[in-house]
N, CA and C atoms as an extended XYZ file, in Angstrom:
555
Properties=species:S:1:pos:R:3:atomname:S:1:resname:S:1:resid:I:1 pbc="F F F"
N       108.346      147.486       40.550 N   MET     1
C       108.183      146.052       40.740 CA  MET     1
C       107.147      145.821       41.844 C   MET     1
N       106.133      144.998       41.602 N   SER     2
C       105.096      144.745       42.599 CA  SER     2
C       105.611      143.788       43.663 C   SER     2
N       104.833      143.664       44.737 N   LYS     3
C       105.228      142.799       45.848 CA  LYS     3
C       105.317      141.337       45.398 C   LYS     3
N       104.378      140.908       44.550 N   ALA     4
C       104.373      139.528       44.067 CA  ALA     4
C       105.617      139.234       43.230 C   ALA     4
N       106.000      140.175       42.360 N   GLU     5
C       107.195      139.976       41.536 CA  GLU     5
C       108.448      139.986       42.406 C   GLU     5
N       108.443      140.829       43.455 N   ASP     6
C       109.579      140.919       44.354 CA  ASP     6
C       109.780      139.603       45.098 C   ASP     6
N       108.671      138.934       45.461 N   THR     7
C       108.749      137.654       46.165 CA  THR     7
C       109.386      136.590       45.284 C   THR     7
N       109.065      136.603       43.982 N   PHE     8
C       109.554      135.576       43.071 CA  PHE     8
C       110.978      135.838       42.586 C   PHE     8
N       111.437      137.079       42.655 N   ALA     9
C       112.746      137.429       42.103 CA  ALA     9
C       113.871      136.795       42.920 C   ALA     9
N       114.837      136.216       42.239 N   GLY    10
C       116.055      135.713       42.875 CA  GLY    10
C       115.881      134.455       43.697 C   GLY    10
N       114.836      133.677       43.455 N   SER    11
C       114.691      132.452       44.231 CA  SER    11
C       115.006      131.240       43.363 C   SER    11
N       115.761      130.312       43.955 N   ASP    12
C       116.057      129.044       43.295 CA  ASP    12
C       115.005      128.044       43.738 C   ASP    12
N       114.783      127.033       42.912 N   GLU    13
C       113.869      125.985       43.354 CA  GLU    13
C       114.430      124.617       42.998 C   GLU    13
N       114.041      123.631       43.795 N   ARG    14
C       114.511      122.269       43.578 CA  ARG    14
C       113.342      121.307       43.720 C   ARG    14
N       113.210      120.404       42.754 N   VAL    15
C       112.158      119.396       42.802 CA  VAL    15
C       112.657      118.240       43.665 C   VAL    15
N       111.933      117.952       44.733 N   ILE    16
C       112.330      116.887       45.653 CA  ILE    16
C       111.786      115.540       45.179 C   ILE    16
N       110.501      115.515       44.847 N   SER    17
C       109.922      114.259       44.363 CA  SER    17
C       108.726      114.528       43.465 C   SER    17
N       108.464      113.580       42.577 N   VAL    18
C       107.275      113.627       41.721 CA  VAL    18
C       106.543      112.306       41.927 C   VAL    18
N       105.291      112.398       42.354 N   ASN    19
C       104.476      111.203       42.615 CA  ASN    19
C       103.429      111.048       41.517 C   ASN    19
N       103.286      109.830       41.013 N   ARG    20
C       102.257      109.557       40.011 CA  ARG    20
C       101.088      108.856       40.688 C   ARG    20
N        99.910      109.317       40.392 N   CYS    21
C        98.707      108.717       40.952 CA  CYS    21
C        97.830      108.286       39.786 C   CYS    21
N        97.231      107.109       39.858 N   SER    22
C        96.381      106.665       38.744 CA  SER    22
C        94.965      106.383       39.238 C   SER    22
N        94.015      106.698       38.390 N   LYS    23
C        92.611      106.476       38.691 CA  LYS    23
C        92.057      105.627       37.553 C   LYS    23
N        91.451      104.515       37.878 N   VAL    24
C        90.909      103.627       36.850 CA  VAL    24
C        89.497      104.092       36.492 C   VAL    24
N        89.307      104.364       35.209 N   VAL    25
C        87.997      104.799       34.710 CA  VAL    25
C        87.562      103.856       33.586 C   VAL    25
N        86.379      104.109       33.063 N   LYS    26
C        85.808      103.224       32.047 CA  LYS    26
C        86.736      103.054       30.840 C   LYS    26
N        87.368      104.111       30.395 N   GLY    27
C        88.208      104.039       29.198 CA  GLY    27
C        89.643      103.628       29.466 C   GLY    27
N        90.024      103.379       30.697 N   GLY    28
C        91.409      103.004       31.023 CA  GLY    28
C        91.848      103.663       32.322 C   GLY    28
N        93.053      104.196       32.321 N   ARG    29
C        93.582      104.835       33.533 CA  ARG    29
C        93.826      106.319       33.283 C   ARG    29
N        93.491      107.140       34.277 N   ASN    30
C        93.844      108.559       34.246 CA  ASN    30
C        94.998      108.774       35.215 C   ASN    30
N        96.062      109.384       34.732 N   PHE    31
C        97.216      109.658       35.592 CA  PHE    31
C        97.223      111.120       36.001 C   PHE    31
N        97.585      111.358       37.251 N   SER    32
C        97.834      112.724       37.708 CA  SER    32
C        99.155      112.711       38.480 C   SER    32
N        99.747      113.867       38.625 N   PHE    33
C       101.080      113.952       39.229 CA  PHE    33
C       101.096      114.988       40.346 C   PHE    33
N       101.861      114.685       41.365 N   GLY    34
C       102.084      115.623       42.462 CA  GLY    34
C       103.576      115.879       42.563 C   GLY    34
N       103.983      117.148       42.606 N   ALA    35
C       105.409      117.493       42.669 CA  ALA    35
C       105.688      118.275       43.946 C   ALA    35
N       106.659      117.797       44.710 N   LEU    36
C       107.110      118.482       45.925 CA  LEU    36
C       108.292      119.355       45.550 C   LEU    36
N       108.145      120.672       45.730 N   VAL    37
C       109.168      121.634       45.312 CA  VAL    37
C       109.564      122.499       46.506 C   VAL    37
N       110.874      122.724       46.659 N   VAL    38
C       111.390      123.635       47.686 CA  VAL    38
C       112.019      124.821       46.969 C   VAL    38
N       111.685      126.036       47.412 N   ALA    39
C       112.236      127.258       46.819 CA  ALA    39
C       112.898      128.083       47.915 C   ALA    39
N       114.012      128.744       47.571 N   GLY    40
C       114.710      129.585       48.544 CA  GLY    40
C       115.589      130.594       47.849 C   GLY    40
N       115.943      131.654       48.567 N   ASP    41
C       116.793      132.692       47.981 CA  ASP    41
C       118.250      132.564       48.424 C   ASP    41
N       118.591      131.509       49.167 N   ARG    42
C       119.950      131.265       49.683 CA  ARG    42
C       120.438      132.423       50.555 C   ARG    42
N       119.459      133.143       51.134 N   ASN    43
C       119.811      134.279       51.976 CA  ASN    43
C       118.878      134.350       53.185 C   ASN    43
N       118.495      133.178       53.714 N   GLY    44
C       117.677      133.161       54.913 CA  GLY    44
C       116.183      133.003       54.688 C   GLY    44
N       115.746      132.782       53.442 N   ARG    45
C       114.317      132.569       53.174 CA  ARG    45
C       114.125      131.274       52.402 C   ARG    45
N       113.143      130.459       52.826 N   VAL    46
C       112.878      129.185       52.163 CA  VAL    46
C       111.402      128.842       52.310 C   VAL    46
N       110.869      128.114       51.315 N   GLY    47
C       109.475      127.682       51.358 CA  GLY    47
C       109.302      126.379       50.605 C   GLY    47
N       108.199      125.678       50.876 N   MET    48
C       107.930      124.423       50.167 CA  MET    48
C       106.505      124.437       49.638 C   MET    48
N       106.297      123.713       48.528 N   GLY    49
C       104.975      123.641       47.940 CA  GLY    49
C       104.736      122.292       47.301 C   GLY    49
N       103.498      121.851       47.332 N   LEU    50
C       103.110      120.582       46.723 CA  LEU    50
C       102.092      120.902       45.631 C   LEU    50
N       102.542      120.803       44.372 N   GLY    51
C       101.675      121.112       43.242 CA  GLY    51
C       101.127      119.841       42.625 C   GLY    51
N        99.849      119.868       42.273 N   LYS    52
C        99.220      118.697       41.661 CA  LYS    52
C        98.582      119.090       40.336 C   LYS    52
N        98.796      118.256       39.297 N   ALA    53
C        98.230      118.528       37.980 CA  ALA    53
C        98.229      117.237       37.161 C   ALA    53
N        97.648      117.318       35.960 N   ASN    54
C        97.604      116.147       35.080 CA  ASN    54
C        98.894      115.966       34.294 C   ASN    54
N        99.742      116.977       34.273 N   GLU    55
C       101.043      116.900       33.597 CA  GLU    55
C       102.148      117.202       34.610 C   GLU    55
N       103.314      116.578       34.417 N   VAL    56
C       104.436      116.765       35.354 CA  VAL    56
C       104.903      118.216       35.372 C   VAL    56
N       105.058      118.822       34.207 N   ALA    57
C       105.557      120.197       34.121 CA  ALA    57
C       104.627      121.172       34.836 C   ALA    57
N       103.314      120.984       34.683 N   ASP    58
C       102.349      121.851       35.362 CA  ASP    58
C       102.410      121.666       36.876 C   ASP    58
N       102.573      120.425       37.306 N   ALA    59
C       102.662      120.142       38.744 CA  ALA    59
C       103.900      120.818       39.346 C   ALA    59
N       105.032      120.754       38.635 N   ILE    60
C       106.264      121.382       39.116 CA  ILE    60
C       106.108      122.903       39.169 C   ILE    60
N       105.496      123.476       38.133 N   ARG    61
C       105.284      124.931       38.109 CA  ARG    61
C       104.391      125.368       39.266 C   ARG    61
N       103.293      124.634       39.491 N   LYS    62
C       102.378      124.958       40.587 CA  LYS    62
C       103.082      124.818       41.938 C   LYS    62
N       103.871      123.759       42.087 N   GLY    63
C       104.610      123.557       43.343 CA  GLY    63
C       105.581      124.695       43.611 C   GLY    63
N       106.265      125.153       42.561 N   GLY    64
C       107.199      126.280       42.709 CA  GLY    64
C       106.497      127.565       43.099 C   GLY    64
N       105.327      127.817       42.494 N   ASP    65
C       104.550      129.016       42.836 CA  ASP    65
C       104.111      128.972       44.299 C   ASP    65
N       103.615      127.822       44.734 N   ILE    66
C       103.162      127.665       46.120 CA  ILE    66
C       104.338      127.830       47.081 C   ILE    66
N       105.494      127.252       46.720 N   ALA    67
C       106.687      127.340       47.575 CA  ALA    67
C       107.126      128.788       47.747 C   ALA    67
N       107.123      129.566       46.662 N   ARG    68
C       107.546      130.973       46.754 CA  ARG    68
C       106.558      131.813       47.556 C   ARG    68
N       105.278      131.445       47.519 N   LYS    69
C       104.272      132.177       48.293 CA  LYS    69
C       104.371      131.866       49.784 C   LYS    69
N       104.847      130.666       50.124 N   ASN    70
C       104.892      130.225       51.519 CA  ASN    70
C       106.284      130.308       52.138 C   ASN    70
N       107.100      131.257       51.700 N   MET    71
C       108.460      131.366       52.232 CA  MET    71
C       108.463      131.884       53.667 C   MET    71
N       109.389      131.332       54.467 N   VAL    72
C       109.582      131.808       55.840 CA  VAL    72
C       111.020      132.296       55.987 C   VAL    72
N       111.230      133.255       56.887 N   ARG    73
C       112.572      133.783       57.140 CA  ARG    73
C       113.209      132.960       58.250 C   ARG    73
N       114.481      132.617       58.041 N   ILE    74
C       115.217      131.818       59.011 CA  ILE    74
C       116.330      132.670       59.610 C   ILE    74
N       116.341      132.826       60.941 N   PRO    75
C       117.444      133.569       61.551 CA  PRO    75
C       118.726      132.739       61.483 C   PRO    75
N       119.823      133.387       61.133 N   MET    76
C       121.098      132.685       61.026 CA  MET    76
C       122.126      133.331       61.937 C   MET    76
N       123.052      132.514       62.408 N   LYS    77
C       124.165      133.002       63.211 CA  LYS    77
C       125.416      132.690       62.405 C   LYS    77
N       125.936      133.685       61.717 N   ASN    78
C       127.030      133.529       60.751 CA  ASN    78
C       126.582      132.580       59.638 C   ASN    78
N       127.161      131.376       59.559 N   THR    79
C       126.784      130.458       58.474 CA  THR    79
C       125.965      129.273       58.971 C   THR    79
N       125.500      129.328       60.224 N   THR    80
C       124.747      128.206       60.785 CA  THR    80
C       123.469      128.712       61.442 C   THR    80
N       122.787      127.846       62.163 N   ILE    81
C       121.573      128.242       62.873 CA  ILE    81
C       121.935      128.599       64.313 C   ILE    81
N       121.100      129.378       65.011 N   PRO    82
C       121.476      129.832       66.352 CA  PRO    82
C       121.521      128.740       67.425 C   PRO    82
N       120.651      127.733       67.337 N   TYR    83
C       120.600      126.693       68.369 CA  TYR    83
C       119.955      125.431       67.805 C   TYR    83
N       120.127      124.267       68.468 N   PRO    84
C       119.546      123.015       67.967 CA  PRO    84
C       118.017      123.063       68.025 C   PRO    84
N       117.382      122.402       67.068 N   VAL    85
C       115.922      122.385       67.014 CA  VAL    85
C       115.442      121.040       66.484 C   VAL    85
N       114.281      120.597       66.982 N   GLU    86
C       113.659      119.359       66.513 CA  GLU    86
C       112.221      119.658       66.136 C   GLU    86
N       111.690      118.910       65.172 N   ALA    87
C       110.284      119.056       64.807 CA  ALA    87
C       109.769      117.739       64.262 C   ALA    87
N       108.460      117.564       64.395 N   LYS    88
C       107.833      116.338       63.932 CA  LYS    88
C       106.610      116.707       63.107 C   LYS    88
N       106.470      116.045       61.970 N   PHE    89
C       105.272      116.194       61.144 CA  PHE    89
C       104.843      114.797       60.727 C   PHE    89
N       103.663      114.388       61.126 N   GLY    90
C       103.233      113.023       60.864 CA  GLY    90
C       104.193      112.065       61.554 C   GLY    90
N       104.721      111.105       60.813 N   ALA    91
C       105.688      110.170       61.379 CA  ALA    91
C       107.119      110.609       61.092 C   ALA    91
N       107.304      111.714       60.373 N   GLY    92
C       108.642      112.208       60.044 CA  GLY    92
C       109.157      113.129       61.140 C   GLY    92
N       110.346      112.846       61.636 N   LYS    93
C       110.955      113.670       62.681 CA  LYS    93
C       112.308      114.144       62.180 C   LYS    93
N       112.619      115.428       62.412 N   VAL    94
C       113.875      116.010       61.948 CA  VAL    94
C       114.569      116.706       63.110 C   VAL    94
N       115.875      116.476       63.227 N   MET    95
C       116.692      117.127       64.243 CA  MET    95
C       117.777      117.909       63.518 C   MET    95
N       117.903      119.210       63.818 N   ILE    96
C       118.897      120.061       63.160 CA  ILE    96
C       119.744      120.732       64.233 C   ILE    96
N       121.067      120.645       64.081 N   LYS    97
C       121.993      121.226       65.057 CA  LYS    97
C       122.977      122.165       64.369 C   LYS    97
N       123.378      123.236       65.057 N   PRO    98
C       124.409      124.110       64.480 CA  PRO    98
C       125.757      123.381       64.429 C   PRO    98
N       126.626      123.808       63.519 N   ALA    99
C       127.936      123.171       63.370 CA  ALA    99
C       129.014      124.243       63.233 C   ALA    99
N       130.258      123.840       63.460 N   ALA   100
C       131.401      124.746       63.363 CA  ALA   100
C       131.614      125.166       61.910 C   ALA   100
N       132.186      126.357       61.703 N   PRO   101
C       132.457      126.797       60.318 CA  PRO   101
C       133.345      125.805       59.582 C   PRO   101
N       132.986      125.521       58.327 N   GLY   102
C       133.753      124.581       57.512 CA  GLY   102
C       133.207      123.174       57.531 C   GLY   102
N       132.199      122.914       58.363 N   THR   103
C       131.623      121.571       58.454 CA  THR   103
C       130.838      121.209       57.208 C   THR   103
N       130.097      122.168       56.673 N   GLY   104
C       129.245      121.909       55.519 CA  GLY   104
C       127.873      121.449       55.964 C   GLY   104
N       127.048      121.074       55.003 N   ILE   105
C       125.694      120.597       55.318 CA  ILE   105
C       125.729      119.079       55.372 C   ILE   105
N       125.560      118.547       56.583 N   ILE   106
C       125.516      117.100       56.746 CA  ILE   106
C       124.054      116.749       56.995 C   ILE   106
N       123.357      116.440       55.918 N   ALA   107
C       121.930      116.131       55.976 CA  ALA   107
C       121.576      115.330       54.738 C   ALA   107
N       120.451      114.668       54.790 N   GLY   108
C       120.059      113.845       53.654 CA  GLY   108
C       118.793      114.329       52.998 C   GLY   108
N       118.668      114.039       51.706 N   GLY   109
C       117.444      114.220       50.939 CA  GLY   109
C       116.781      115.574       51.033 C   GLY   109
N       115.520      115.551       51.468 N   GLY   110
C       114.718      116.761       51.510 CA  GLY   110
C       115.221      117.790       52.503 C   GLY   110
N       115.770      117.342       53.625 N   VAL   111
C       116.287      118.266       54.640 CA  VAL   111
C       117.464      119.048       54.071 C   VAL   111
N       118.325      118.376       53.332 N   ARG   112
C       119.479      119.035       52.701 CA  ARG   112
C       119.004      120.131       51.747 C   ARG   112
N       117.993      119.844       50.945 N   ALA   113
C       117.482      120.834       49.987 CA  ALA   113
C       116.943      122.063       50.715 C   ALA   113
N       116.185      121.853       51.792 N   VAL   114
C       115.632      122.972       52.565 CA  VAL   114
C       116.756      123.841       53.124 C   VAL   114
N       117.771      123.207       53.707 N   LEU   115
C       118.866      123.958       54.340 CA  LEU   115
C       119.744      124.663       53.306 C   LEU   115
N       120.034      123.999       52.181 N   GLU   116
C       120.857      124.621       51.128 CA  GLU   116
C       120.165      125.845       50.539 C   GLU   116
N       118.878      125.706       50.221 N   LEU   117
C       118.147      126.808       49.607 CA  LEU   117
C       117.874      127.942       50.595 C   LEU   117
N       117.977      127.651       51.891 N   ALA   118
C       117.845      128.704       52.904 CA  ALA   118
C       119.141      129.501       53.029 C   ALA   118
N       120.251      128.939       52.537 N   GLY   119
C       121.527      129.642       52.608 CA  GLY   119
C       122.368      129.252       53.808 C   GLY   119
N       121.969      128.209       54.524 N   ILE   120
C       122.739      127.742       55.678 CA  ILE   120
C       123.896      126.907       55.158 C   ILE   120
N       125.105      127.204       55.630 N   LYS   121
C       126.308      126.544       55.100 CA  LYS   121
C       126.838      125.429       56.006 C   LYS   121
N       126.721      125.602       57.324 N   ASP   122
C       127.285      124.642       58.281 CA  ASP   122
C       126.203      124.176       59.241 C   ASP   122
N       125.811      122.907       59.106 N   VAL   123
C       124.747      122.380       59.959 CA  VAL   123
C       124.781      120.855       59.946 C   VAL   123
N       124.337      120.263       61.050 N   LEU   124
C       124.196      118.811       61.146 CA  LEU   124
C       122.702      118.516       61.252 C   LEU   124
N       122.208      117.529       60.502 N   ALA   125
C       120.783      117.201       60.555 CA  ALA   125
C       120.594      115.697       60.484 C   ALA   125
N       119.527      115.245       61.127 N   LYS   126
C       119.180      113.830       61.091 CA  LYS   126
C       117.686      113.706       60.888 C   LYS   126
N       117.301      112.875       59.918 N   SER   127
C       115.907      112.594       59.651 CA  SER   127
C       115.580      111.232       60.237 C   SER   127
N       114.577      111.186       61.109 N   MET   128
C       114.220      109.930       61.779 CA  MET   128
C       112.759      109.591       61.525 C   MET   128
N       112.413      108.356       61.740 N   GLY   129
C       111.022      107.941       61.572 CA  GLY   129
C       110.708      107.686       60.116 C   GLY   129
N       109.750      108.414       59.592 N   SER   130
C       109.256      108.194       58.245 CA  SER   130
C       110.291      108.553       57.183 C   SER   130
N       110.284      107.813       56.083 N   SER   131
C       111.149      108.153       54.952 CA  SER   131
C       110.330      108.819       53.843 C   SER   131
N       109.058      109.120       54.135 N   ASN   132
C       108.184      109.804       53.187 CA  ASN   132
C       108.710      111.225       52.977 C   ASN   132
N       109.104      111.539       51.748 N   GLN   133
C       109.737      112.832       51.444 CA  GLN   133
C       108.868      114.022       51.840 C   GLN   133
N       107.568      113.912       51.633 N   ILE   134
C       106.674      115.029       51.943 CA  ILE   134
C       106.683      115.314       53.441 C   ILE   134
N       106.559      114.267       54.271 N   ASN   135
C       106.562      114.466       55.715 CA  ASN   135
C       107.921      114.944       56.229 C   ASN   135
N       108.996      114.458       55.636 N   VAL   136
C       110.342      114.865       56.059 CA  VAL   136
C       110.562      116.353       55.736 C   VAL   136
N       110.176      116.782       54.539 N   VAL   137
C       110.356      118.186       54.160 CA  VAL   137
C       109.463      119.086       55.010 C   VAL   137
N       108.231      118.663       55.260 N   LYS   138
C       107.339      119.465       56.108 CA  LYS   138
C       107.880      119.557       57.533 C   LYS   138
N       108.472      118.477       58.045 N   ALA   139
C       109.076      118.508       59.380 CA  ALA   139
C       110.283      119.449       59.400 C   ALA   139
N       111.088      119.429       58.327 N   ALA   140
C       112.252      120.325       58.239 CA  ALA   140
C       111.797      121.786       58.190 C   ALA   140
N       110.742      122.066       57.420 N   MET   141
C       110.210      123.431       57.348 CA  MET   141
C       109.661      123.872       58.699 C   MET   141
N       109.017      122.965       59.401 N   LEU   142
C       108.492      123.273       60.731 CA  LEU   142
C       109.643      123.573       61.694 C   LEU   142
N       110.718      122.787       61.583 N   ALA   143
C       111.885      122.991       62.455 CA  ALA   143
C       112.525      124.355       62.212 C   ALA   143
N       112.766      124.712       60.957 N   VAL   144
C       113.429      125.993       60.684 CA  VAL   144
C       112.502      127.177       60.969 C   VAL   144
N       111.186      126.967       60.860 N   SER   145
C       110.268      128.069       61.169 CA  SER   145
C       110.147      128.288       62.678 C   SER   145
N       110.533      127.291       63.489 N   LYS   146
C       110.548      127.436       64.952 CA  LYS   146
C       111.692      128.327       65.429 C   LYS   146
N       112.741      128.442       64.619 N   LEU   147
C       113.923      129.203       65.033 CA  LEU   147
C       113.595      130.682       65.239 C   LEU   147
N       114.187      131.264       66.269 N   GLU   148
C       114.029      132.693       66.546 CA  GLU   148
C       115.405      133.320       66.694 C   GLU   148
N       115.506      134.595       66.339 N   SER   149
C       116.792      135.285       66.461 CA  SER   149
C       117.049      135.653       67.916 C   SER   149
N       118.300      135.943       68.224 N   GLU   150
C       118.700      136.302       69.584 CA  GLU   150
C       117.957      137.555       70.056 C   GLU   150
N       117.791      138.524       69.146 N   ASP   151
C       117.098      139.768       69.493 CA  ASP   151
C       115.630      139.511       69.851 C   ASP   151
N       114.957      138.623       69.105 N   ASP   152
C       113.551      138.298       69.386 CA  ASP   152
C       113.404      137.659       70.764 C   ASP   152
N       114.298      136.738       71.080 N   ILE   153
C       114.243      136.041       72.368 CA  ILE   153
C       114.472      137.029       73.507 C   ILE   153
N       115.466      137.903       73.362 N   LEU   154
C       115.749      138.890       74.406 CA  LEU   154
C       114.586      139.868       74.581 C   LEU   154
N       113.960      140.281       73.483 N   SER   155
C       112.840      141.217       73.599 CA  SER   155
C       111.646      140.563       74.296 C   SER   155
N       111.425      139.256       74.083 N   LYS   156
C       110.357      138.541       74.794 CA  LYS   156
C       110.630      138.508       76.289 C   LYS   156
N       111.907      138.423       76.654 N   ARG   157
C       112.295      138.400       78.066 CA  ARG   157
C       112.347      139.800       78.678 C   ARG   157
N       112.199      140.808       77.835 N   GLY   158
C       112.244      142.182       78.333 CA  GLY   158
C       113.649      142.680       78.581 C   GLY   158
N       114.601      142.111       77.883 N   LYS   159
C       116.001      142.507       78.053 CA  LYS   159
C       116.516      143.152       76.774 C   LYS   159
N       117.593      143.897       76.917 N   VAL   160
C       118.204      144.558       75.773 CA  VAL   160
C       119.578      143.941       75.551 C   VAL   160
N       119.899      143.689       74.292 N   LYS   161
C       121.190      143.092       73.960 CA  LYS   161
C       122.289      144.124       74.147 C   LYS   161
N       123.325      143.746       74.914 N   LYS   162
C       124.475      144.632       75.099 CA  LYS   162
C       125.421      144.465       73.929 C   LYS   162
N       125.939      145.568       73.471 N   HIS   163
C       126.927      145.519       72.405 CA  HIS   163
C       128.305      145.326       73.007 C   HIS   163
N       129.230      144.863       72.202 N   ARG   164
C       130.588      144.591       72.672 CA  ARG   164
C       131.222      145.808       73.344 C   ARG   164
N       131.039      147.003       72.793 N   THR   165
C       131.664      148.202       73.346 CA  THR   165
C       131.098      148.527       74.722 C   THR   165
N       129.770      148.312       74.918 N   GLU   166
C       129.166      148.561       76.219 CA  GLU   166
C       129.706      147.597       77.256 C   GLU   166
N       129.838      146.304       76.892 N   GLU   167
C       130.374      145.315       77.828 CA  GLU   167
C       131.785      145.692       78.231 C   GLU   167
N       132.606      146.074       77.258 N   ASN   168
C       133.988      146.451       77.550 CA  ASN   168
C       134.036      147.684       78.439 C   ASN   168
N       133.154      148.645       78.211 N   THR   169
C       133.122      149.861       79.015 CA  THR   169
C       132.766      149.523       80.455 C   THR   169
N       131.751      148.672       80.655 N   ASP   170
C       131.359      148.275       82.009 CA  ASP   170
C       132.503      147.568       82.723 C   ASP   170
N       133.160      146.641       82.017 N   GLU   171
C       134.289      145.921       82.614 CA  GLU   171
C       135.430      146.884       82.938 C   GLU   171
N       135.696      147.820       82.043 N   THR   172
C       136.770      148.793       82.252 CA  THR   172
C       136.475      149.661       83.468 C   THR   172
N       135.222      150.124       83.602 N   GLN   173
C       134.841      150.944       84.751 CA  GLN   173
C       134.997      150.154       86.048 C   GLN   173
N       134.603      148.902       86.044 N   GLN   174
C       134.726      148.059       87.232 CA  GLN   174
C       136.193      147.873       87.604 C   GLN   174
N       137.040      147.639       86.601 N   LEU   175
C       138.473      147.480       86.872 CA  LEU   175
C       139.074      148.769       87.419 C   LEU   175
N       138.650      149.911       86.862 N   GLU   176
C       139.157      151.197       87.339 CA  GLU   176
C       138.728      151.450       88.777 C   GLU   176
N       137.483      151.061       89.128 N   LYS   177
C       137.016      151.205       90.512 CA  LYS   177
C       137.868      150.375       91.453 C   LYS   177
N       138.085      149.112       91.068 N   ASN   178
C       138.891      148.219       91.902 CA  ASN   178
C       140.310      148.742       92.054 C   ASN   178
N       140.884      149.283       90.994 N   ALA   179
C       142.232      149.829       91.050 CA  ALA   179
C       142.283      151.052       91.957 C   ALA   179
N       141.212      151.872       91.910 N   GLY   180
C       141.137      153.083       92.755 CA  GLY   180
C       141.051      152.712       94.231 C   GLY   180
N       140.308      151.658       94.549 N   ILE   181
C       140.182      151.192       95.937 CA  ILE   181
C       141.518      150.693       96.441 C   ILE   181
N       142.261      149.962       95.613 N   GLU   182
C       143.555      149.423       96.008 CA  GLU   182
C       144.566      150.543       96.228 C   GLU   182
N       144.488      151.623       95.405 N   GLU   183
C       145.450      152.738       95.555 CA  GLU   183
C       145.198      153.485       96.851 C   GLU   183
N       143.942      153.643       97.293 N   LYS   184
C       143.604      154.347       98.522 CA  LYS   184
C       144.071      153.579       99.752 C   LYS   184
N       144.066      152.264       99.683 N   ALA   185
C       144.401      151.433      100.841 CA  ALA   185
C       145.856      151.409      101.173 C   ALA   185
């Protein structure tokens, strides 16, 4: 299987909006269509694409191809995102916050599609400013692409993540030292 086929395998896509545009010419009107499509594998990868063509079906197909080519990986913490994030694209502003398990996806329209197809199960989101679907989806994609995993953040700081067993060992050694000091006294 080639890399291109691997990228397309197992991804769902959802059409967010279809826009009709008309151009007046000598013989009448020419219509063209633009389709906003979000694609994701429901496992931490999501992308969006805007396909334009003279037929709706072609526009949707092109949008899906573009969305699958432009997928980004989203770091997840269990079923939610690691920390709150905001992003703005044009006049569209999106705020996404992590939520407790069992909350579900509380988001509207295009933001909901981006988060569902990314595989995020518990999250709170608010779309502010513009109601233009294209700007809202682009702002949501910008927000989720800003997210970084805990390991990436720690490596930028030059620190190493301690595992649970190491933390317990350090605490145990400290307690044993304190107990040894008390026994000597």
